[in-house]
PDB file of C-alpha atoms in Angstrom:
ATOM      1  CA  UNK A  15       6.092 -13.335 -13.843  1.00 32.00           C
ATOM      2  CA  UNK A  16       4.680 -13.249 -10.233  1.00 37.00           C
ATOM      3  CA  UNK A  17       1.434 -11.758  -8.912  1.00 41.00           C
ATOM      4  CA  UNK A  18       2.623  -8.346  -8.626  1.00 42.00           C
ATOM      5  CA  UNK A  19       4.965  -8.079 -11.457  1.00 41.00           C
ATOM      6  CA  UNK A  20       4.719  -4.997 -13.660  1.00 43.00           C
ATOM      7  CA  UNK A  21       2.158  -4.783 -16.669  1.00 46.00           C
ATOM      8  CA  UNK A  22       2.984  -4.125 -20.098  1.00 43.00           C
ATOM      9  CA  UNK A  23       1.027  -0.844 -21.662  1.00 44.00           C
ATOM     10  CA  UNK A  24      -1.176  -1.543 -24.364  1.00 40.00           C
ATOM     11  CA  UNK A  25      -0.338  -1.477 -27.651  1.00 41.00           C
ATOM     12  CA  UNK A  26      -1.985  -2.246 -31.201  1.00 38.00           C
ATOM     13  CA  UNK A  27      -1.885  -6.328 -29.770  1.00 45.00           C
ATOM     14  CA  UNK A  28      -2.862  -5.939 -26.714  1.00 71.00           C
ATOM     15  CA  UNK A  29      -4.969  -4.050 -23.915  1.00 89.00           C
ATOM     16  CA  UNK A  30      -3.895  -3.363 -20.308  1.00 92.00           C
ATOM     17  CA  UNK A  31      -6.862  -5.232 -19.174  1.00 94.00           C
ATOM     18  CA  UNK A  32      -5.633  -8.530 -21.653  1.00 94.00           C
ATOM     19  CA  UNK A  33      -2.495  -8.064 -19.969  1.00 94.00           C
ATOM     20  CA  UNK A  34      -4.181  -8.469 -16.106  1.00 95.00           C
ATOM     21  CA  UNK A  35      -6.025 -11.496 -17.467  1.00 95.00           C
ATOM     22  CA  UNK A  36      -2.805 -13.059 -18.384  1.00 95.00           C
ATOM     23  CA  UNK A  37      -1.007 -12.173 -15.024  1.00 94.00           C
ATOM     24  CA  UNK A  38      -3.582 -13.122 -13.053  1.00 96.00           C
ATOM     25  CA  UNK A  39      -3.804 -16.892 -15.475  1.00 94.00           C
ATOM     26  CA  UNK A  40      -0.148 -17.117 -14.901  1.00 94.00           C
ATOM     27  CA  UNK A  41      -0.243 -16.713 -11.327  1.00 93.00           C
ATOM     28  CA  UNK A  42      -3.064 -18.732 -11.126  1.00 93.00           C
ATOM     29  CA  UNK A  43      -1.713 -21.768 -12.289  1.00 92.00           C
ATOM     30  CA  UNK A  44       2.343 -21.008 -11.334  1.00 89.00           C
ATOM     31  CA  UNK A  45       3.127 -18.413  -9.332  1.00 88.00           C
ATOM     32  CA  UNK A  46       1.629 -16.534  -6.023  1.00 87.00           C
ATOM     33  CA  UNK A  47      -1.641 -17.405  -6.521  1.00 94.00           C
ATOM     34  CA  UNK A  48      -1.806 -20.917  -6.570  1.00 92.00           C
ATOM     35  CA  UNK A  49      -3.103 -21.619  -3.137  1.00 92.00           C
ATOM     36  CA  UNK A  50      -5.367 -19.197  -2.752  1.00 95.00           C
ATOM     37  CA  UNK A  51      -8.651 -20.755  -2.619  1.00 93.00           C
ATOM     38  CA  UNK A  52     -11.407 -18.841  -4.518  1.00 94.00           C
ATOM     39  CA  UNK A  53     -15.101 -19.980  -3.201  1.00 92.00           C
ATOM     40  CA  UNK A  54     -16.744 -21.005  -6.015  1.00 92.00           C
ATOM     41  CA  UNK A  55     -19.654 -18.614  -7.888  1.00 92.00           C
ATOM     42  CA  UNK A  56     -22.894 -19.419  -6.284  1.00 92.00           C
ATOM     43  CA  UNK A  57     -25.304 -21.367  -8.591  1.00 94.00           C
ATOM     44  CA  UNK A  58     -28.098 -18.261  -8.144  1.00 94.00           C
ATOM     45  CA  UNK A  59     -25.102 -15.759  -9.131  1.00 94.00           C
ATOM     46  CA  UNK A  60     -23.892 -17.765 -12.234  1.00 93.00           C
ATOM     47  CA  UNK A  61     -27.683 -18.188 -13.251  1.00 95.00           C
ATOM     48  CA  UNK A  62     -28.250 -14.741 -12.885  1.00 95.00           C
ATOM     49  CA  UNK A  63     -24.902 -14.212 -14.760  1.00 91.00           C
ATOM     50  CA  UNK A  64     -26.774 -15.970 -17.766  1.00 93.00           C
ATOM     51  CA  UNK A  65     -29.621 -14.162 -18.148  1.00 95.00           C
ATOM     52  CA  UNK A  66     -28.176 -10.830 -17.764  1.00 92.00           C
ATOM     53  CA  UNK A  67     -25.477 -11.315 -20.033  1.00 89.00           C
ATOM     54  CA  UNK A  68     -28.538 -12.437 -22.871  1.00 92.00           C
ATOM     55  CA  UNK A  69     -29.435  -9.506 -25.757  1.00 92.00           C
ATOM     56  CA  UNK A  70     -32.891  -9.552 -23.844  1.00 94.00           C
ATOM     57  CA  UNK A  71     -32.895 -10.396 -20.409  1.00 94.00           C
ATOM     58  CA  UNK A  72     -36.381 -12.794 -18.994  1.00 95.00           C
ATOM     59  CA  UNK A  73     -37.522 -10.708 -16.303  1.00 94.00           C
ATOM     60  CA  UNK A  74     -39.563 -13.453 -15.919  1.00 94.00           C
ATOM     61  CA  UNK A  75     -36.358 -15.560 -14.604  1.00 95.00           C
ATOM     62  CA  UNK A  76     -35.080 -12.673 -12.892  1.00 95.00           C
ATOM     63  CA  UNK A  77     -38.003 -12.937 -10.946  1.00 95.00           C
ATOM     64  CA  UNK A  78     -37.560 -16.422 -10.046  1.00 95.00           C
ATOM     65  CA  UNK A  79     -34.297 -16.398  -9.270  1.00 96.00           C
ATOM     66  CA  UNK A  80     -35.588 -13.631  -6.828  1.00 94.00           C
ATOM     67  CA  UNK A  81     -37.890 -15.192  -5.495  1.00 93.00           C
ATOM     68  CA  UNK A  82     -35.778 -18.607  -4.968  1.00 93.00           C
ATOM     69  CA  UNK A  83     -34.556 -17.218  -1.533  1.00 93.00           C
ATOM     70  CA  UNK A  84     -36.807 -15.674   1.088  1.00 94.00           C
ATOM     71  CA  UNK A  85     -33.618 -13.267   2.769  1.00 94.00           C
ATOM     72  CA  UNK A  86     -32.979 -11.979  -0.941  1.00 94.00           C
ATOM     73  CA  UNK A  87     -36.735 -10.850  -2.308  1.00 95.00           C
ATOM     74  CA  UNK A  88     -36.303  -9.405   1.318  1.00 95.00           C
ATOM     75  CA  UNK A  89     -33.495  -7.712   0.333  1.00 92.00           C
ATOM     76  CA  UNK A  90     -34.692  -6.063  -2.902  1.00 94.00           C
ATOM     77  CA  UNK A  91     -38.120  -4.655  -1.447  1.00 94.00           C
ATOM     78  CA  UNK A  92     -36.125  -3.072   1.155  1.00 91.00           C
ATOM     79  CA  UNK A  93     -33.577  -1.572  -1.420  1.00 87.00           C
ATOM     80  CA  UNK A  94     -36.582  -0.662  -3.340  1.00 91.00           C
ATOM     81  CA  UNK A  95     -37.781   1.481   0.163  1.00 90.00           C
ATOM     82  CA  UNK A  96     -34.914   2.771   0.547  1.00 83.00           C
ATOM     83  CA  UNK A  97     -33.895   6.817   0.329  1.00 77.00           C
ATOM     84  CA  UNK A  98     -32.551   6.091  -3.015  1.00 72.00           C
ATOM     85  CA  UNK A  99     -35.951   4.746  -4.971  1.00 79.00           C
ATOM     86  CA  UNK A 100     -38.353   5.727  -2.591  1.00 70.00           C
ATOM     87  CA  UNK A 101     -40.943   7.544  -4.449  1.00 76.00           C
ATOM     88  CA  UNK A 102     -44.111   6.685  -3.576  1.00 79.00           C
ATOM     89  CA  UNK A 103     -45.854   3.730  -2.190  1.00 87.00           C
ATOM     90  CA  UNK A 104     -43.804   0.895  -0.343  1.00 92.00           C
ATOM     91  CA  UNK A 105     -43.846  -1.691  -2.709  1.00 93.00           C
ATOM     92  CA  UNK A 106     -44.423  -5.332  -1.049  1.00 93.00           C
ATOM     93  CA  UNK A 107     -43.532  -7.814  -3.607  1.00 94.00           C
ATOM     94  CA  UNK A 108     -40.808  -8.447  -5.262  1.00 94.00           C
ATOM     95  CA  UNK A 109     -42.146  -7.853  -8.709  1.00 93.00           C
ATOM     96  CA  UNK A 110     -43.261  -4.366  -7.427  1.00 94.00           C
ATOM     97  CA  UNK A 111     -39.074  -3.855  -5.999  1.00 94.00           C
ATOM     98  CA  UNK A 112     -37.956  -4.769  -9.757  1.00 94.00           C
ATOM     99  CA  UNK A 113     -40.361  -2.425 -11.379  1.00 94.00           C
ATOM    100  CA  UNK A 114     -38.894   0.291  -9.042  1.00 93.00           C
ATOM    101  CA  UNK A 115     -35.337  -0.549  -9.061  1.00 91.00           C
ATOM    102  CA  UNK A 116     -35.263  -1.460 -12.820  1.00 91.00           C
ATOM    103  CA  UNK A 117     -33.852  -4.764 -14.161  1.00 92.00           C
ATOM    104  CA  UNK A 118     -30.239  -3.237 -13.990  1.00 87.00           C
ATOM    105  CA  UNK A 119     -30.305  -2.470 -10.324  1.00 85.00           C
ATOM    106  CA  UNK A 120     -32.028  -5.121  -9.226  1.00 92.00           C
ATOM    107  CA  UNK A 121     -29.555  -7.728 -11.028  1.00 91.00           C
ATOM    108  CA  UNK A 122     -27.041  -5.309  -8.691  1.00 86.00           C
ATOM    109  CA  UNK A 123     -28.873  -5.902  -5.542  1.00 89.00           C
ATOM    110  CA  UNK A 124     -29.183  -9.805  -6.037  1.00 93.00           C
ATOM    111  CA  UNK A 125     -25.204 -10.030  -6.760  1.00 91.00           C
ATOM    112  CA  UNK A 126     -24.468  -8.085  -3.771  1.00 88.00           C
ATOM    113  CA  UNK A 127     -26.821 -10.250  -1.703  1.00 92.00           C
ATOM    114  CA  UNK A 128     -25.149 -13.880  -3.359  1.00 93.00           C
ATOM    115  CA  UNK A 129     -21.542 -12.648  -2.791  1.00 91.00           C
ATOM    116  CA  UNK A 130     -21.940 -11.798   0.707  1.00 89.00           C
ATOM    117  CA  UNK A 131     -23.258 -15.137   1.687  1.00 89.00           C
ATOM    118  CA  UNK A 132     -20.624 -16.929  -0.520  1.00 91.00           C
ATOM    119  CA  UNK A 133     -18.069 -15.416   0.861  1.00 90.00           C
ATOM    120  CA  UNK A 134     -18.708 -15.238   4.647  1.00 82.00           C
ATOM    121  CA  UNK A 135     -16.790 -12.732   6.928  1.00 81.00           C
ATOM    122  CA  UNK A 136     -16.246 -13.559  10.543  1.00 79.00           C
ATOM    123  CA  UNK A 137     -13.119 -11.822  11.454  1.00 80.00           C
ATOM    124  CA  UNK A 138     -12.316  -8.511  14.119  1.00 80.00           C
ATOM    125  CA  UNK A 139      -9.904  -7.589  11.153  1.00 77.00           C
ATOM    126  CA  UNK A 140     -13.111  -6.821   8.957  1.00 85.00           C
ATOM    127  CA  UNK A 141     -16.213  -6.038  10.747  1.00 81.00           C
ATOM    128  CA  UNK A 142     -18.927  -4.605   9.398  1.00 86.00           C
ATOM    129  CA  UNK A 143     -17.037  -5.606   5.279  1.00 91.00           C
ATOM    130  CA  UNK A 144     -20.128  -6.206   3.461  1.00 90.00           C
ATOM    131  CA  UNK A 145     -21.889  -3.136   5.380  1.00 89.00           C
ATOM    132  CA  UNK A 146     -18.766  -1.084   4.016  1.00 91.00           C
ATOM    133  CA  UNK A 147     -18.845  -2.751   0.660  1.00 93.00           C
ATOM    134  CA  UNK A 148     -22.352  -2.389   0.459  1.00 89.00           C
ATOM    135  CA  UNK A 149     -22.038   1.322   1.227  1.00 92.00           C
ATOM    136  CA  UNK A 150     -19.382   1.718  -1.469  1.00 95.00           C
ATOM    137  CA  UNK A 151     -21.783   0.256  -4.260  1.00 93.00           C
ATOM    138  CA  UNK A 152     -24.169   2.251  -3.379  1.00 90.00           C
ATOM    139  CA  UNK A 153     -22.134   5.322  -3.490  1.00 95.00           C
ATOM    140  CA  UNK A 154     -20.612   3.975  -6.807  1.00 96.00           C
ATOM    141  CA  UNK A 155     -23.723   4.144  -8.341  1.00 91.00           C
ATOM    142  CA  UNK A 156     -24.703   7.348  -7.464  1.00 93.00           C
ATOM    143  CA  UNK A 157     -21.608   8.899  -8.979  1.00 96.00           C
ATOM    144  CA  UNK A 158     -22.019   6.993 -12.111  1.00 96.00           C
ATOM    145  CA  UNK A 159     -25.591   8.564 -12.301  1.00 93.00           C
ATOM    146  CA  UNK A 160     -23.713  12.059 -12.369  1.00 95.00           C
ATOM    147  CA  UNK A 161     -20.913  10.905 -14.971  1.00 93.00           C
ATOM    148  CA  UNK A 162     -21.554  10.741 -18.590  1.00 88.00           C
ATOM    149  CA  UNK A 163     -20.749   6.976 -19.890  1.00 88.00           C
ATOM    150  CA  UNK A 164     -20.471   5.349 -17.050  1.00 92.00           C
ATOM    151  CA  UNK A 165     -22.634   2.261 -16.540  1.00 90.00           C
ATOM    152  CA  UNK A 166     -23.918   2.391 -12.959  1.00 88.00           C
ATOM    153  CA  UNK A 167     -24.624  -1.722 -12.856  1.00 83.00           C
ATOM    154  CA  UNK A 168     -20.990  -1.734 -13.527  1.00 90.00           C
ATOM    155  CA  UNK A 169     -20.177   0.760 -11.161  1.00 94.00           C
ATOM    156  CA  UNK A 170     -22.373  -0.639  -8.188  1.00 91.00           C
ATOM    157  CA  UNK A 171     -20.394  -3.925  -8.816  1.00 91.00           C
ATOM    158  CA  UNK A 172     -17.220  -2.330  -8.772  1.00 96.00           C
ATOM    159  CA  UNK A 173     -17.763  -0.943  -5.923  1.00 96.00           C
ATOM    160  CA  UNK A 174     -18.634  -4.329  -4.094  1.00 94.00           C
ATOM    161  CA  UNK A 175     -16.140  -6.511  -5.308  1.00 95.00           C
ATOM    162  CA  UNK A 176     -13.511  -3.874  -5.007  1.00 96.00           C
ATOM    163  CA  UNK A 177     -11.790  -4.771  -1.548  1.00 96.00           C
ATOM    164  CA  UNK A 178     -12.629  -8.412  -1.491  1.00 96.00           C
ATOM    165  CA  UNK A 179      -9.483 -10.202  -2.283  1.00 96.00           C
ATOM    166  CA  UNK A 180      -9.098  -9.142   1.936  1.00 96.00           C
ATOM    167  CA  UNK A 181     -11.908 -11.911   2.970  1.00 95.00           C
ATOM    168  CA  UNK A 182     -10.540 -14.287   0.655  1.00 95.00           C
ATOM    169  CA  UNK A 183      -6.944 -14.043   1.634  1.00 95.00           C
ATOM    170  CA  UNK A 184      -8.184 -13.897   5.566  1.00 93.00           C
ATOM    171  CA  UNK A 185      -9.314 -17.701   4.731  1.00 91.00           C
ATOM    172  CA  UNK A 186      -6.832 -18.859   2.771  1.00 91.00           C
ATOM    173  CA  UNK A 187      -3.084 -17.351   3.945  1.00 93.00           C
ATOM    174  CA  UNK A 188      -1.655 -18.031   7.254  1.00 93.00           C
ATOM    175  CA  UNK A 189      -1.313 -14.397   9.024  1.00 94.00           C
ATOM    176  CA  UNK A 190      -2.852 -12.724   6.699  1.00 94.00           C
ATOM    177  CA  UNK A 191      -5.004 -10.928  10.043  1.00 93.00           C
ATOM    178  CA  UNK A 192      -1.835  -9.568  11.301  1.00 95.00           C
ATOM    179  CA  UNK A 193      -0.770  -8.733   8.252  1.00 96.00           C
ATOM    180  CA  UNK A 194      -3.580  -6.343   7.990  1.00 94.00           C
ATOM    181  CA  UNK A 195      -2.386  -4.634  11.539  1.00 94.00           C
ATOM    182  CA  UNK A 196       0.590  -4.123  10.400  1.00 95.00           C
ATOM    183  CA  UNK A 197      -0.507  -2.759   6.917  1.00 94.00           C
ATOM    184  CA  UNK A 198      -2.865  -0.320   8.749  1.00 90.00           C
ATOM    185  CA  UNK A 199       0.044   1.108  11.264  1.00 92.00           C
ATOM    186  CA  UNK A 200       2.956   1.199   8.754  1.00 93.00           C
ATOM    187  CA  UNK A 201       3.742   5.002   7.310  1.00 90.00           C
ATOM    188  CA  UNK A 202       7.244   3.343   5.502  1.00 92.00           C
ATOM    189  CA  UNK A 203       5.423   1.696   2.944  1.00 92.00           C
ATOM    190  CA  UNK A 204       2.026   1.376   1.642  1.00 92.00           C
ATOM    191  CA  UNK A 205      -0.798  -1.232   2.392  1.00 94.00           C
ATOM    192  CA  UNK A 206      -0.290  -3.340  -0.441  1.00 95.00           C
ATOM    193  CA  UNK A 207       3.181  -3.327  -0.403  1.00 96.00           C
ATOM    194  CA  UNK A 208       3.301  -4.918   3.076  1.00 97.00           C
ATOM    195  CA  UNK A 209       0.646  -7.493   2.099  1.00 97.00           C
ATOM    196  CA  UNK A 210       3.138  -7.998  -0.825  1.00 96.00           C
ATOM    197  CA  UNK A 211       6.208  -8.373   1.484  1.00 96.00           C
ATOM    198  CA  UNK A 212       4.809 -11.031   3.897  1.00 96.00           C
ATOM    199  CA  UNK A 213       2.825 -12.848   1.871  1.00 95.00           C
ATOM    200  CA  UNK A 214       4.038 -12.660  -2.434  1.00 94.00           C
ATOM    201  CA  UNK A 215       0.408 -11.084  -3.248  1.00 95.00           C
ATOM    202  CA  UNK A 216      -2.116  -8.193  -2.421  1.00 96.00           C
ATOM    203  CA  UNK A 217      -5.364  -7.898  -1.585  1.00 97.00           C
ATOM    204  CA  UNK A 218      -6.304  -6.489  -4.826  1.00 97.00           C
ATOM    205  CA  UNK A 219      -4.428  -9.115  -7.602  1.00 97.00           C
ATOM    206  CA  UNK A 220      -6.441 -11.858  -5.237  1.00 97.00           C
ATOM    207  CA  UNK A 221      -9.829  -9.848  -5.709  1.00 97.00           C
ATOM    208  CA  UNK A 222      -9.225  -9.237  -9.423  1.00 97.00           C
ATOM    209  CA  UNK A 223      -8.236 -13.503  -9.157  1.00 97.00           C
ATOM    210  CA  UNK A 224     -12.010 -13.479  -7.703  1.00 96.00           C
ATOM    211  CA  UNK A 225     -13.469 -11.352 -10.586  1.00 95.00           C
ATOM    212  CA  UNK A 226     -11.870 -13.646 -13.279  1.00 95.00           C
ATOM    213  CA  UNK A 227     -12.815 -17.318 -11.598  1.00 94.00           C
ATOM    214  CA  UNK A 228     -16.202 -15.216 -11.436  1.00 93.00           C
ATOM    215  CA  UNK A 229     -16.596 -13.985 -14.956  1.00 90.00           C
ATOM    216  CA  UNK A 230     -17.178 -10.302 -13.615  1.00 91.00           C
ATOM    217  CA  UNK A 231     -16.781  -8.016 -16.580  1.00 92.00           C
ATOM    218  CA  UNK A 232     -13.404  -7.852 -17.617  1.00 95.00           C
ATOM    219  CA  UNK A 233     -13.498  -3.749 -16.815  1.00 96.00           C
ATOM    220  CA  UNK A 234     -13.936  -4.397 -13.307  1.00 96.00           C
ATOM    221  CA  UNK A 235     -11.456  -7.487 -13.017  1.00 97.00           C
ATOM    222  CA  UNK A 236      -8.971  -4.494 -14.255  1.00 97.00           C
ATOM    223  CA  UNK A 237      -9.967  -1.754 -12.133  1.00 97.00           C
ATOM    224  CA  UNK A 238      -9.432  -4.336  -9.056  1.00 98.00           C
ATOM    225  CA  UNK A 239      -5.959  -5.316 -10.326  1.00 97.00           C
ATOM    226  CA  UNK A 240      -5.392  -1.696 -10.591  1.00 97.00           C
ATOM    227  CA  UNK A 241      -6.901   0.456  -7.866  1.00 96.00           C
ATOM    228  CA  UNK A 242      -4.089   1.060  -5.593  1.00 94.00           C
ATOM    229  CA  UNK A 243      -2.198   1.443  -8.831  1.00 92.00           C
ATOM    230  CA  UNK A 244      -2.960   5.257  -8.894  1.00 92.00           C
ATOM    231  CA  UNK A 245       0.464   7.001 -10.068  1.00 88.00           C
ATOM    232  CA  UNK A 246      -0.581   6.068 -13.587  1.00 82.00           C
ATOM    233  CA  UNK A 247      -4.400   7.507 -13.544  1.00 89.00           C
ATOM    234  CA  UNK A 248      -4.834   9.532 -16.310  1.00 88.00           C
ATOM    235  CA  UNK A 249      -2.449   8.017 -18.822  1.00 85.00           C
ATOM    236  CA  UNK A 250      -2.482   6.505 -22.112  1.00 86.00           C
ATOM    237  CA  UNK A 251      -1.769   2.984 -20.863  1.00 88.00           C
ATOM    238  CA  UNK A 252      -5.051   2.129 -19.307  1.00 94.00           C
ATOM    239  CA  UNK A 253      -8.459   1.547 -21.083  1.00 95.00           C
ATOM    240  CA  UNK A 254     -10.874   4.909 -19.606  1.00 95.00           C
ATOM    241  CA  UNK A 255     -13.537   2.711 -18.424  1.00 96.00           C
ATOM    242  CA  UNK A 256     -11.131   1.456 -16.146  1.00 96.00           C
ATOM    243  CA  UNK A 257      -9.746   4.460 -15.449  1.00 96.00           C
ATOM    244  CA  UNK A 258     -12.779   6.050 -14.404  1.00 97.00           C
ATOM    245  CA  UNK A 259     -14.283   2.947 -12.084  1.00 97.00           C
ATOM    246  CA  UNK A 260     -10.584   3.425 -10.145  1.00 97.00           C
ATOM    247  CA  UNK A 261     -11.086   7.253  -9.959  1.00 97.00           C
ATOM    248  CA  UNK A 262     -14.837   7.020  -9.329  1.00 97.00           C
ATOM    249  CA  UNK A 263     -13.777   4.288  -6.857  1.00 97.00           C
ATOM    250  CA  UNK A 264     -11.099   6.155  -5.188  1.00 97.00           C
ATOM    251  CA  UNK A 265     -14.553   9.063  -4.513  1.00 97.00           C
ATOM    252  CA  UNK A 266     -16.568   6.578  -3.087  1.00 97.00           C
ATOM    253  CA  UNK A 267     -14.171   5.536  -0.589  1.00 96.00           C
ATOM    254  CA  UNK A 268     -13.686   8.932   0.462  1.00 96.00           C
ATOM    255  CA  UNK A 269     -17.307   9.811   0.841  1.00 96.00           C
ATOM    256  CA  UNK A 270     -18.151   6.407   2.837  1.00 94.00           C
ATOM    257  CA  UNK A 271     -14.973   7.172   5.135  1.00 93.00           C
ATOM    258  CA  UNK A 272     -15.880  10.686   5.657  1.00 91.00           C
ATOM    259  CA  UNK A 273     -19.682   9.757   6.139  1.00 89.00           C
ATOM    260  CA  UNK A 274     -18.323   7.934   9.117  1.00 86.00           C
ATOM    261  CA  UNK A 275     -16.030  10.099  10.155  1.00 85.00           C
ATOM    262  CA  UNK A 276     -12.932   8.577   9.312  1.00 87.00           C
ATOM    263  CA  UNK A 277      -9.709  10.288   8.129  1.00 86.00           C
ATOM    264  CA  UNK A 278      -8.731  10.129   4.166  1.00 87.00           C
ATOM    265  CA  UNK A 279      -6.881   7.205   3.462  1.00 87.00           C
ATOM    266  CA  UNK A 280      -3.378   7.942   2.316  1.00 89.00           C
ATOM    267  CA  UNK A 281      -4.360   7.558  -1.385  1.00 93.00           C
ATOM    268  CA  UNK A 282      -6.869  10.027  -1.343  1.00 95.00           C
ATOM    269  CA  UNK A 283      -4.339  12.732   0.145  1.00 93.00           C
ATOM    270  CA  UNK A 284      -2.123  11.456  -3.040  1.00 94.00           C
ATOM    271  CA  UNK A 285      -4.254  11.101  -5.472  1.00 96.00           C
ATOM    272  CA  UNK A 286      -7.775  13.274  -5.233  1.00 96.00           C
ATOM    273  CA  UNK A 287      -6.095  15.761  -7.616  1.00 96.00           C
ATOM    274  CA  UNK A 288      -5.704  13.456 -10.386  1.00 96.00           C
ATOM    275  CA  UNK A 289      -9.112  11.078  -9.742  1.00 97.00           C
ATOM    276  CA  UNK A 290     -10.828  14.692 -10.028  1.00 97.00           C
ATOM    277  CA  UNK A 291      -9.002  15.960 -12.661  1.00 96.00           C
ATOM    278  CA  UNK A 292      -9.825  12.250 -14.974  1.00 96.00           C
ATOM    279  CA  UNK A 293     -13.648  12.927 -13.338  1.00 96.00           C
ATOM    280  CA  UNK A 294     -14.064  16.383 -14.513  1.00 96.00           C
ATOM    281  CA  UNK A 295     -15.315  17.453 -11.090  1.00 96.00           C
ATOM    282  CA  UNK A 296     -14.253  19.364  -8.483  1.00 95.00           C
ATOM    283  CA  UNK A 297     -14.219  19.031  -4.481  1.00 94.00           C
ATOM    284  CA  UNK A 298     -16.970  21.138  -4.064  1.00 96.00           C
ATOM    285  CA  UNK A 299     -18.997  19.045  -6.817  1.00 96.00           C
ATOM    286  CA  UNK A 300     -17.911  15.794  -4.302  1.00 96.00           C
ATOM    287  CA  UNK A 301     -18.827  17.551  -1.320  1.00 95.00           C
ATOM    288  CA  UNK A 302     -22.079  18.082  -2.743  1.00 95.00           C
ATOM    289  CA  UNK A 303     -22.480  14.127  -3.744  1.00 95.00           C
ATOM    290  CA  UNK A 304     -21.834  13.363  -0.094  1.00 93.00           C
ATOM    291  CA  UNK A 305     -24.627  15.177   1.235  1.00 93.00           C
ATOM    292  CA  UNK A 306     -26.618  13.923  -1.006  1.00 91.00           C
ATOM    293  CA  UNK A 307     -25.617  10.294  -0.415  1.00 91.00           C
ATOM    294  CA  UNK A 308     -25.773  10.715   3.400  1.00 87.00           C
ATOM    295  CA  UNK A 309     -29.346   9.380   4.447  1.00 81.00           C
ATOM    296  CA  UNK A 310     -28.751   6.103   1.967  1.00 80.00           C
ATOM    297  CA  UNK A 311     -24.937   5.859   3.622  1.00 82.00           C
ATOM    298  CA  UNK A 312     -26.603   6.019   7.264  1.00 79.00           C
ATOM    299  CA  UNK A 313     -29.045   3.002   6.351  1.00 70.00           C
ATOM    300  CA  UNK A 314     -25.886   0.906   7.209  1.00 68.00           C
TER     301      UNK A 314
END
């Protein structure tokens, strides 16, 4: 089995996201992925990771682990400012941010800020990622907010982690930048199936790879693996939590792309009927969510 060779449905046995973590293992250890070079989880992240993933989180830790680098307590009181949760006073502290944002969010925040300096981004190919990925998570969370069941701490890391098998590969394959030129400007085949062509793996089994070395949540390692996987959505084969994080995810995009004015990407012109239809929304009900996500998608 390679990288990007098909997954079995799930049965009784097995799960479709069981079946990604055994692809991506396999590839991992003999096949495509075996020289990719995953930066390892930042000791902050994997500490945070800890807590978080306790019955009852320490806010006291949180706190600390906060407060363990200037740039990030930075980063939560501004978040905490923001258009999203501003609703009264500016807060100044970063106990006052966490008490705004809520332990959830704020454990969202402090990923976002640890990824983006693990993984650094210095390329023309990707300018402005993080600001992009950033905007996705935040639009991620906001539809999860306006669907029943989904968890919007899963969502807004979902939304960050989505693209970023592109960064990785950038650092670790050999024309893997012109690889994305070409990707953008072919209409013969689609993105990942020209990453696949020249290089034996996509952008998105190398981000779910990421997710897995990083003990993400197994629902988002899936949705990664899957999210240019879109002909299935809204069949039997794939767990609905995933299901919805791709269709939620495939919104997003659209929202941040038309927020700056972008055309759709080719799977939104595909697939918007089907991510709307799994949703239970319709385009006037998205149209809506972008207006009302446009003053937090302009803080970028």
């Amino acid at each position: 089995m390679t990288a990007t060779a098909a997954l079995p449905a799930s049965s009784s046995d097995t799960t479709r996201t069981a079946a990604i973590e055994r692809e991506i293992d396999h590839a991992r250890t003999r096949g495509s992925l075996q020289h990719i070079v995953v930066p390892p989880c930042p000791a902050l992240l994997a500490r945070l990771q800890a807590v978080m993933d306790a019955a009852e989180p320490d806010l006291n830790e949180v706190a600390r682990i906060a407060a363990s680098d200037v740039a990030m307590s930075a980063t939560l009181i501004r978040n905490a400012n923001g258009p999203l949760y501003n609703v009264g006073q500016p807060v100044q502290t970063v106990g006052q941010a966490m008490n705004r944002l809520g332990l959830k969010q704020t454990a969202a925040i402090m990923t976002g800020f640890l990824v983006r300096n693990a993984i650094l981004v210095d390329n023309r190919h990707l300018r402005r990622f993080w600001e992009r990925s950033a905007q996705r998570a935040i639009a991620m969370t906001f539809i999860a907010r306006q669907l029943p069941g989904l968890s919007p701490d899963l969502a807004h890391t979902y939304g960050l982690f989505c693209h970023v098998g592109m960064p990785v590969l950038l650092q670790s394959v050999k024309g893997y930048g012109s690889t994305m030129v070409e990707a953008a400007a072919r209409i013969d085949r689609s993105y990942v199936a020209t990453e696949n062509f020249n290089h034996r793996t996509d952008h998105a089994v190398v981000g779910a790879l990421v997710a897995r070395v990083w003990r993400l949540a197994p629902a988002v390692m899936a949705a990664i693996r899957l999210h240019h996987d879109l002909e299935s959505l809204g069949g039997e084969e794939t767990e609905s939590e995933v299901q919805t994080l791709i269709a939620a995810g495939l919104v997003a995009e659209h929202l941040v792309r038309r927020q700056e004015a972008q055309l759709p990407e080719r799977d939104w012109t595909d697939h918007a009927p089907a991510a709307l239809a799994w949703l239970q929304v319709d385009e006037g009900e998205v149209a809506q969510w972008g207006e009302d996500l446009s003053a937090s998608l302009n803080a970028f």
